[in-house]
mmCIF file with all atom_site columns, C-alpha atoms in Angstrom:
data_model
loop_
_atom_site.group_PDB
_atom_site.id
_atom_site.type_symbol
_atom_site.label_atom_id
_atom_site.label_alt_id
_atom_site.label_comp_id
_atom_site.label_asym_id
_atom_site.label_entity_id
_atom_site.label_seq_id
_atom_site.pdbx_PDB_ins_code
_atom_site.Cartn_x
_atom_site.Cartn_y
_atom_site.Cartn_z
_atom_site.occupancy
_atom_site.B_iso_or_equiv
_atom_site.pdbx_formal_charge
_atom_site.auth_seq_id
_atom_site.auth_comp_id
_atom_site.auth_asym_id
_atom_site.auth_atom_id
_atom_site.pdbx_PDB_model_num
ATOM 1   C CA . UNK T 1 1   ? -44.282 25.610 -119.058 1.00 0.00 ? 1   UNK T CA 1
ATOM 2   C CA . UNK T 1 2   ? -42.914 28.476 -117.243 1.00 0.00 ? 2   UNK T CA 1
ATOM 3   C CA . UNK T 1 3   ? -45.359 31.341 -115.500 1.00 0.00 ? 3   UNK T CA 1
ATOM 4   C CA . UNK T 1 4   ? -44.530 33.988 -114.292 1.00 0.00 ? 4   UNK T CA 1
ATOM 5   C CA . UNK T 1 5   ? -46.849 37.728 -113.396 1.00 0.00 ? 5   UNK T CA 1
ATOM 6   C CA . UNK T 1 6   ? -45.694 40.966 -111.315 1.00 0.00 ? 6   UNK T CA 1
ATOM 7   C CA . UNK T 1 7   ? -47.026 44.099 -111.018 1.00 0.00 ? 7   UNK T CA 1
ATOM 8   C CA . UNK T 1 8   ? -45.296 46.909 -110.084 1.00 0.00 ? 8   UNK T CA 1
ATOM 9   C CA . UNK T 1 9   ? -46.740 50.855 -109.509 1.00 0.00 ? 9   UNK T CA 1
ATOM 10  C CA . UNK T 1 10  ? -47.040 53.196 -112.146 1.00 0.00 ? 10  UNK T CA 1
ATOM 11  C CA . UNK T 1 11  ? -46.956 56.055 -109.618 1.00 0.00 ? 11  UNK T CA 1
ATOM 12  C CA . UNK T 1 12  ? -43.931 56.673 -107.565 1.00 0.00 ? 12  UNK T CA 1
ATOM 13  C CA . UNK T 1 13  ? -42.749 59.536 -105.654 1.00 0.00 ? 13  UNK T CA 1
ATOM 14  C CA . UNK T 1 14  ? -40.761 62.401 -107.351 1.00 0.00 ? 14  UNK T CA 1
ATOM 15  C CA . UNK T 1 15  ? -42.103 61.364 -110.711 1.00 0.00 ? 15  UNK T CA 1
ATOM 16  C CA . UNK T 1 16  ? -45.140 62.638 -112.753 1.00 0.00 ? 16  UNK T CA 1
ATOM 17  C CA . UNK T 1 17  ? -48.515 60.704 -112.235 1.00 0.00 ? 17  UNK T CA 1
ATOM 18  C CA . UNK T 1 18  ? -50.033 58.730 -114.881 1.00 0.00 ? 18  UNK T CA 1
ATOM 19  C CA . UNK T 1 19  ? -53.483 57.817 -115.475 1.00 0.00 ? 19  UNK T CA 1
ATOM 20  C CA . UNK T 1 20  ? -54.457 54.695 -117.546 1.00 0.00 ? 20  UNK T CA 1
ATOM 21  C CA . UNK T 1 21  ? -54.393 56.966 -120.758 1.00 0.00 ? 21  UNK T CA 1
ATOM 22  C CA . UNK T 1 22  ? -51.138 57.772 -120.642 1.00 0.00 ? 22  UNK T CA 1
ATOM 23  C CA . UNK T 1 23  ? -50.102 53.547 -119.795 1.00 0.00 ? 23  UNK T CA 1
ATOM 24  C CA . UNK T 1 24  ? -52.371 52.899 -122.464 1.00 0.00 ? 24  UNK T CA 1
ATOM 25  C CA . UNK T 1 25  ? -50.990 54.982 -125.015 1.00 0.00 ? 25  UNK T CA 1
ATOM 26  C CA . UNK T 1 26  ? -47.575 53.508 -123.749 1.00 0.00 ? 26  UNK T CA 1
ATOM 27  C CA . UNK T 1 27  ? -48.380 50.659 -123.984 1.00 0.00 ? 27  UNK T CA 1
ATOM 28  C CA . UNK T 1 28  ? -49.325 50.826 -127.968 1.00 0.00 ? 28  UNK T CA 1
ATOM 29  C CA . UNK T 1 29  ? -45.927 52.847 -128.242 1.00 0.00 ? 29  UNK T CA 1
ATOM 30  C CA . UNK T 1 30  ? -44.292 49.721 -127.251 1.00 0.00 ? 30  UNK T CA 1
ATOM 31  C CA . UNK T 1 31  ? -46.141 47.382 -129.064 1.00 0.00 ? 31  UNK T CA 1
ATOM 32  C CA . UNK T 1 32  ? -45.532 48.964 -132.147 1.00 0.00 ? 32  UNK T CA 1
ATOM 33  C CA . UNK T 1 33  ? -41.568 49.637 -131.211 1.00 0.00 ? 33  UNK T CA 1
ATOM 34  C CA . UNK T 1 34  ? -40.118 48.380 -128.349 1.00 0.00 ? 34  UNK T CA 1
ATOM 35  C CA . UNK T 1 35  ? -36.588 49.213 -128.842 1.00 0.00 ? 35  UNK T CA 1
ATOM 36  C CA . UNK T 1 36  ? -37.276 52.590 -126.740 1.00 0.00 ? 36  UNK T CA 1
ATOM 37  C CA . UNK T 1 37  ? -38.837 50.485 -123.623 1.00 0.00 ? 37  UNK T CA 1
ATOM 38  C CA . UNK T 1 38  ? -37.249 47.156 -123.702 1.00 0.00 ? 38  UNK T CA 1
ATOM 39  C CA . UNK T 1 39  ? -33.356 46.999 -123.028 1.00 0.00 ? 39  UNK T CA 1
ATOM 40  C CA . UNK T 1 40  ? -33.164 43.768 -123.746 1.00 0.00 ? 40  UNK T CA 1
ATOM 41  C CA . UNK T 1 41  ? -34.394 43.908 -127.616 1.00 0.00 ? 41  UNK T CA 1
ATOM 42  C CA . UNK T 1 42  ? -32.364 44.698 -130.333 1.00 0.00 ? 42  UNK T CA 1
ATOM 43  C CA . UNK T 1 43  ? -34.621 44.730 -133.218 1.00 0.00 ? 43  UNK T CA 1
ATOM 44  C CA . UNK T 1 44  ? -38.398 45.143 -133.692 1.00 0.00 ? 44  UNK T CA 1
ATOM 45  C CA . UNK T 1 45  ? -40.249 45.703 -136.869 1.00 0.00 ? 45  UNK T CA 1
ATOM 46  C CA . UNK T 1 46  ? -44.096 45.333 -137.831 1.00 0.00 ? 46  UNK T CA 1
ATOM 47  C CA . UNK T 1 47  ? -44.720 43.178 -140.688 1.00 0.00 ? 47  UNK T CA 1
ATOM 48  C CA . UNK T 1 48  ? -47.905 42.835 -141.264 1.00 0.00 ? 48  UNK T CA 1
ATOM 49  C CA . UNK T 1 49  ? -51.460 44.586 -139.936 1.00 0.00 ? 49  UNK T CA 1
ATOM 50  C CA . UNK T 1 50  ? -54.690 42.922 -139.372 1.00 0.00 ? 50  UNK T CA 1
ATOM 51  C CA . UNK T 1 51  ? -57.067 44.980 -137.889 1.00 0.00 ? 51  UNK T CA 1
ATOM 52  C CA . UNK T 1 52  ? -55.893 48.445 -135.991 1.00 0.00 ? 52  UNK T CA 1
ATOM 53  C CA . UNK T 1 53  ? -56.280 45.746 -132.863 1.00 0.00 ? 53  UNK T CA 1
ATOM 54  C CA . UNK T 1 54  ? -54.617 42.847 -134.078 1.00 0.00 ? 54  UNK T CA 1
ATOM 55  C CA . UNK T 1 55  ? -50.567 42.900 -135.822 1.00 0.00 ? 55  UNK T CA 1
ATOM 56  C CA . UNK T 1 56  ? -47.523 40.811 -135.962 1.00 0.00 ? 56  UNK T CA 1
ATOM 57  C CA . UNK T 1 57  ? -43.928 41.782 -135.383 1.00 0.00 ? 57  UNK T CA 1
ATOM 58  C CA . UNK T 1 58  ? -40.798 40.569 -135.807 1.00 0.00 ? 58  UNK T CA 1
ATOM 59  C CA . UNK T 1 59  ? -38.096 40.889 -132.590 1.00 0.00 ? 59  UNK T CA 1
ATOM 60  C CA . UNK T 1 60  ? -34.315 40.000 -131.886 1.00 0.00 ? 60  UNK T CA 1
ATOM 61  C CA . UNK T 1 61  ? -34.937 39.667 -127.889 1.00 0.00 ? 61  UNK T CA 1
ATOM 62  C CA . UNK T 1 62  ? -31.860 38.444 -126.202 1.00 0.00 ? 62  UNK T CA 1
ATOM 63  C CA . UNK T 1 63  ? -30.331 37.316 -129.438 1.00 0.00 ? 63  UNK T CA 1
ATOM 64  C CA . UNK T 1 64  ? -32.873 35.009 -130.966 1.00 0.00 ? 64  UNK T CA 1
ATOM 65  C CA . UNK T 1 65  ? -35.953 36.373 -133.642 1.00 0.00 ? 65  UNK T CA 1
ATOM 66  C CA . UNK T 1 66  ? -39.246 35.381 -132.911 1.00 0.00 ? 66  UNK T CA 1
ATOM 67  C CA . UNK T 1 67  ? -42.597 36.648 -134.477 1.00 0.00 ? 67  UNK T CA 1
ATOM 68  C CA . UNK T 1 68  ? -45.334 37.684 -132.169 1.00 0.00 ? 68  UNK T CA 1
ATOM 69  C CA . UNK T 1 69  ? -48.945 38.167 -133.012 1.00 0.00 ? 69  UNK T CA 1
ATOM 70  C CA . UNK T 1 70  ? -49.919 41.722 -130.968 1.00 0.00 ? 70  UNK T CA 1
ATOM 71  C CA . UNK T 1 71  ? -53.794 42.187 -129.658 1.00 0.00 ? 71  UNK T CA 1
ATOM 72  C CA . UNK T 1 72  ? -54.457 45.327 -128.258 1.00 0.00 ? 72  UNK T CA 1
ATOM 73  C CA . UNK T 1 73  ? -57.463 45.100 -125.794 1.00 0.00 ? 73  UNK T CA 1
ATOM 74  C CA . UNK T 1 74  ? -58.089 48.972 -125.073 1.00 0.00 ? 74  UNK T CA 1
ATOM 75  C CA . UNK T 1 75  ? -57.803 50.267 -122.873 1.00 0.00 ? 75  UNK T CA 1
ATOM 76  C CA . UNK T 1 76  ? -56.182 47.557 -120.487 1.00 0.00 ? 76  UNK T CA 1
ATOM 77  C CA . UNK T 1 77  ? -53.936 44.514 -121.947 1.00 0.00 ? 77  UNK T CA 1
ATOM 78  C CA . UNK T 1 78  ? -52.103 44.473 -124.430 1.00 0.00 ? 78  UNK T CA 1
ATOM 79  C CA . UNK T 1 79  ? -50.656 40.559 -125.401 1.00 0.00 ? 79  UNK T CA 1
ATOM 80  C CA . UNK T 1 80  ? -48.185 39.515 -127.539 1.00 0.00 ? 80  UNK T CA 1
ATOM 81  C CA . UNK T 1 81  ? -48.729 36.059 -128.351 1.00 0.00 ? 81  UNK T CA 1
ATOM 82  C CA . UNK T 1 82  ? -45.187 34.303 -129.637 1.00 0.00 ? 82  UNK T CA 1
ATOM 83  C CA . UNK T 1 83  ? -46.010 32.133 -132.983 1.00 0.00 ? 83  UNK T CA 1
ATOM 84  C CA . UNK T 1 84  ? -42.826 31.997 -134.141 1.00 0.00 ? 84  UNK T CA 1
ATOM 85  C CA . UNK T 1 85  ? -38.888 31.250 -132.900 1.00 0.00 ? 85  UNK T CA 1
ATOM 86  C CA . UNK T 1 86  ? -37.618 28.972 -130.217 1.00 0.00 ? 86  UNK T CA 1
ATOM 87  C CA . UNK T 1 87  ? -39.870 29.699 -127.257 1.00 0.00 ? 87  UNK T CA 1
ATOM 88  C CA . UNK T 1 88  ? -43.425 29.809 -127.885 1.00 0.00 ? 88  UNK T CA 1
ATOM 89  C CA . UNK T 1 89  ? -46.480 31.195 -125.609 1.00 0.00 ? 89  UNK T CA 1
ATOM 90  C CA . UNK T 1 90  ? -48.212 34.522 -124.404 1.00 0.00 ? 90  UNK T CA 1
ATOM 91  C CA . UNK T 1 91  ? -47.420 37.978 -122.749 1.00 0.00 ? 91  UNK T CA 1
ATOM 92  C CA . UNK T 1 92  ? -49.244 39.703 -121.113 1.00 0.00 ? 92  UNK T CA 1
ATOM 93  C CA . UNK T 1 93  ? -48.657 43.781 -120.461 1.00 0.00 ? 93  UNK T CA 1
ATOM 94  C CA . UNK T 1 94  ? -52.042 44.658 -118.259 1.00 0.00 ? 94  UNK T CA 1
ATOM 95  C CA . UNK T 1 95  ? -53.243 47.751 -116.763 1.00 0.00 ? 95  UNK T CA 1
ATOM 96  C CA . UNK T 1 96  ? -54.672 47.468 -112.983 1.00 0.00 ? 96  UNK T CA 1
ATOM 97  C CA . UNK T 1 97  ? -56.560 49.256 -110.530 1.00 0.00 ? 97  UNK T CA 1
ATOM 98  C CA . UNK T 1 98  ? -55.433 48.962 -106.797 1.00 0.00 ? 98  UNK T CA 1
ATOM 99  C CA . UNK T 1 99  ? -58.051 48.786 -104.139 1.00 0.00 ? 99  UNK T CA 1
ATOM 100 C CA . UNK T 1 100 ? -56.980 52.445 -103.409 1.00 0.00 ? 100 UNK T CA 1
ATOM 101 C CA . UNK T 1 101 ? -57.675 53.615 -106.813 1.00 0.00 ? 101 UNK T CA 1
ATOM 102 C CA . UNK T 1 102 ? -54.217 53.778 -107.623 1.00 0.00 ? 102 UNK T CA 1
ATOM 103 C CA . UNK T 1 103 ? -52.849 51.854 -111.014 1.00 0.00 ? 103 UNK T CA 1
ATOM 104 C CA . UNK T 1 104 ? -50.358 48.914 -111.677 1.00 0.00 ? 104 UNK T CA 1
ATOM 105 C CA . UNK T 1 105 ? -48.916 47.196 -114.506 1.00 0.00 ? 105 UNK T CA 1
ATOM 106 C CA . UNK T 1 106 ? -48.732 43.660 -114.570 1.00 0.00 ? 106 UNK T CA 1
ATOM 107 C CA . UNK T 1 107 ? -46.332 41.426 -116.943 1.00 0.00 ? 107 UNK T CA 1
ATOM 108 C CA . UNK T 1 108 ? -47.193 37.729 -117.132 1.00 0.00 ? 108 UNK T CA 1
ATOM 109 C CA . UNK T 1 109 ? -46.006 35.396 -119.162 1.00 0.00 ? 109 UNK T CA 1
ATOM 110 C CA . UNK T 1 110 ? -46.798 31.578 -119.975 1.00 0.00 ? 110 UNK T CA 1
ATOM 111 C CA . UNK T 1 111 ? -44.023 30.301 -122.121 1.00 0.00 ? 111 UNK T CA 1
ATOM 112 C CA . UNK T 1 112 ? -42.915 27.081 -123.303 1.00 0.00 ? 112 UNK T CA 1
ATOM 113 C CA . UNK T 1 113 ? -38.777 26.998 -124.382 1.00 0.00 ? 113 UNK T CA 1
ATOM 114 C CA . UNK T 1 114 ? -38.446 24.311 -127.496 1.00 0.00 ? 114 UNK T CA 1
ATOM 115 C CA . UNK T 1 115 ? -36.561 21.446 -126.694 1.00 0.00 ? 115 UNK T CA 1
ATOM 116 C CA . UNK T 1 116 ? -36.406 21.687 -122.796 1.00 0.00 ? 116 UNK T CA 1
ATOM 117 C CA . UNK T 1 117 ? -38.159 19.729 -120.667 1.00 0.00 ? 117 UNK T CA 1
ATOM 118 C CA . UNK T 1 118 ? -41.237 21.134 -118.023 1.00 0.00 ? 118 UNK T CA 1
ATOM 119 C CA . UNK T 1 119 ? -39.911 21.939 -114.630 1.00 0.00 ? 119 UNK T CA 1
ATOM 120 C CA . UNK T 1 120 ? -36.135 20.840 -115.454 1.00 0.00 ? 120 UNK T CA 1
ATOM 121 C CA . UNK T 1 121 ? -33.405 23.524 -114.185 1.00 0.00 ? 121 UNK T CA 1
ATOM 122 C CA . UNK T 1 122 ? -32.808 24.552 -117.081 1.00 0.00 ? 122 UNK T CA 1
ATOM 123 C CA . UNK T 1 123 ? -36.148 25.827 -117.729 1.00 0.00 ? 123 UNK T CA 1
ATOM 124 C CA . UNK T 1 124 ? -36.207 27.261 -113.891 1.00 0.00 ? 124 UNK T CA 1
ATOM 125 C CA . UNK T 1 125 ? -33.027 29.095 -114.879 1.00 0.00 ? 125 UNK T CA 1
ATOM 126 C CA . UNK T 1 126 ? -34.301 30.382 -118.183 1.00 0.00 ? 126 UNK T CA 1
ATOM 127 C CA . UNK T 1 127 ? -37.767 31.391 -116.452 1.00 0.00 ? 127 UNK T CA 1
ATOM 128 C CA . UNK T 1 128 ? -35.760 33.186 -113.754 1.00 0.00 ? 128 UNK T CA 1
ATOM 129 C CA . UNK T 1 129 ? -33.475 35.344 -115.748 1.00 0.00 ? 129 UNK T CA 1
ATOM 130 C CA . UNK T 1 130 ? -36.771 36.268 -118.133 1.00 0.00 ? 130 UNK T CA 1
ATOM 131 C CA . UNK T 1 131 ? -37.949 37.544 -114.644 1.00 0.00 ? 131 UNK T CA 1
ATOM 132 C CA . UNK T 1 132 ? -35.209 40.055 -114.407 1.00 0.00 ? 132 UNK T CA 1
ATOM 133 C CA . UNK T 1 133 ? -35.423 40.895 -118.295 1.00 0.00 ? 133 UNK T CA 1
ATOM 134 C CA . UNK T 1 134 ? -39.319 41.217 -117.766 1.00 0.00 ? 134 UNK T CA 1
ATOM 135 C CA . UNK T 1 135 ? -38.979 43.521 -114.793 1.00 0.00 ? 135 UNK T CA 1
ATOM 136 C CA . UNK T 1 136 ? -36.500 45.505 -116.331 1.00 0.00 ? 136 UNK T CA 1
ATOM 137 C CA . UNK T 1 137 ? -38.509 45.742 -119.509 1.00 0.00 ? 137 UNK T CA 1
ATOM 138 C CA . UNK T 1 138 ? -41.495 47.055 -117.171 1.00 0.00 ? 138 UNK T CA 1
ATOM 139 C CA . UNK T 1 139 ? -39.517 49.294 -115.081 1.00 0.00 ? 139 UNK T CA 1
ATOM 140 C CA . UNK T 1 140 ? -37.859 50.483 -118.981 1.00 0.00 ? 140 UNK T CA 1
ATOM 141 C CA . UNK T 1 141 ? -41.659 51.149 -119.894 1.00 0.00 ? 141 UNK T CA 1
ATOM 142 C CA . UNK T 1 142 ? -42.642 52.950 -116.765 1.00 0.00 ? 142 UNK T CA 1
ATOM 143 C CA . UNK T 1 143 ? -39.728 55.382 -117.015 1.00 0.00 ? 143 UNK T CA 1
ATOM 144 C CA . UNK T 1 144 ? -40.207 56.061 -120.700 1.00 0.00 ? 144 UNK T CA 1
ATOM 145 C CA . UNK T 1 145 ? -43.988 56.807 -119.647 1.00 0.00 ? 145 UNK T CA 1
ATOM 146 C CA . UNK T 1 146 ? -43.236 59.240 -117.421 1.00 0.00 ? 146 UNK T CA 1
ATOM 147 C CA . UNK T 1 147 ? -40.473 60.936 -119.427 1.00 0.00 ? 147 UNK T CA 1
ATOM 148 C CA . UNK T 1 148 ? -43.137 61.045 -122.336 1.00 0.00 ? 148 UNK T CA 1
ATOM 149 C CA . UNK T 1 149 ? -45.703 62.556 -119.587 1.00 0.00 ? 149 UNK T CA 1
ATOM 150 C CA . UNK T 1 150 ? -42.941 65.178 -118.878 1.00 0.00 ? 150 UNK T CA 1
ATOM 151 C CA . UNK T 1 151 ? -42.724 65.984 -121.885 1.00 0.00 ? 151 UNK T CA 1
ATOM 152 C CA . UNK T 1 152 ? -46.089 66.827 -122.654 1.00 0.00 ? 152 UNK T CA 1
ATOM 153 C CA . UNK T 1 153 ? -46.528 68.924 -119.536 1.00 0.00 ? 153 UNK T CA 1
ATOM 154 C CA . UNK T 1 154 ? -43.142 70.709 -120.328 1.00 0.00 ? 154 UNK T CA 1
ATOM 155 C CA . UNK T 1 155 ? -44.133 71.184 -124.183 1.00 0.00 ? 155 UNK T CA 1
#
């Protein structure tokens, strides 16, 4: 099994603050469609809703589909649990507070890659370049926060 969590800041310099309402509410943006905050995704589609908490979804993420079951635990985590396509497990998109008040957002994952064998190098090299997608996919969401934030102070 491959796990893996970062955080990174949600406020940088030279960019507008967010508070956990605006992550939240980009964080159910993405959930719903990803395509705008994940690079790495080329297809994402809701198929079926079941509860305004709970949905699945289908994705093309780095060429392979896979269905993921969505849970939206307002207003902090949001995990999309894979049920569906070659590698199977949970992530994890979670909203932090910083012991000086300040906010992160944390990715983990826990993933298990069909047919691969536990702690092989193939599985280290598949868990290390889902780092880099991962990080770019939060750095991806961050930026599209603040553009939407900009937006709504501009409009």
């Amino acid at each position: 099994m491959i796990f893996v969590s970062h955080a990174l800041p949600v406020n940088v310099p030279d960019e507008p603050r967010l508070d956990r309402q605006h992550v939240w509410d980009g964080l159910v943006l993405k959930a719903n469609n990803a395509l705008p905050f994940v690079p790495s995704m080329t297809f994402c589609e809701v198929t079926e809703r079941h509860s305004d908490a709970v949905f699945d979804r289908d994705i093309d993420f780095r060429g392979e589909r896979f269905t993921e079951r969505i849970t939206l635990e307002a207003p902090y985590r949001v995990t999309f649990t894979r049920i569906a396509g070659p590698v199977l497990g949970t992530i994890a998109n979670e909203i932090e507070s910083t012991d000086d008040g300040d906010l992160t957002l944390r990715f983990s994952f826990a993933l298990v890659i069909h047919g691969v064998a536990g702690g092989s190098a193939e599985e280290q090299a598949y868990a290390d370049s889902m780092t880099g997608d991962y990080l770019q996919a939060v750095a991806a969401t961050l930026n599209a926060m603040r553009r939407l934030a900009e937006a709504a102070i501009a409009g």
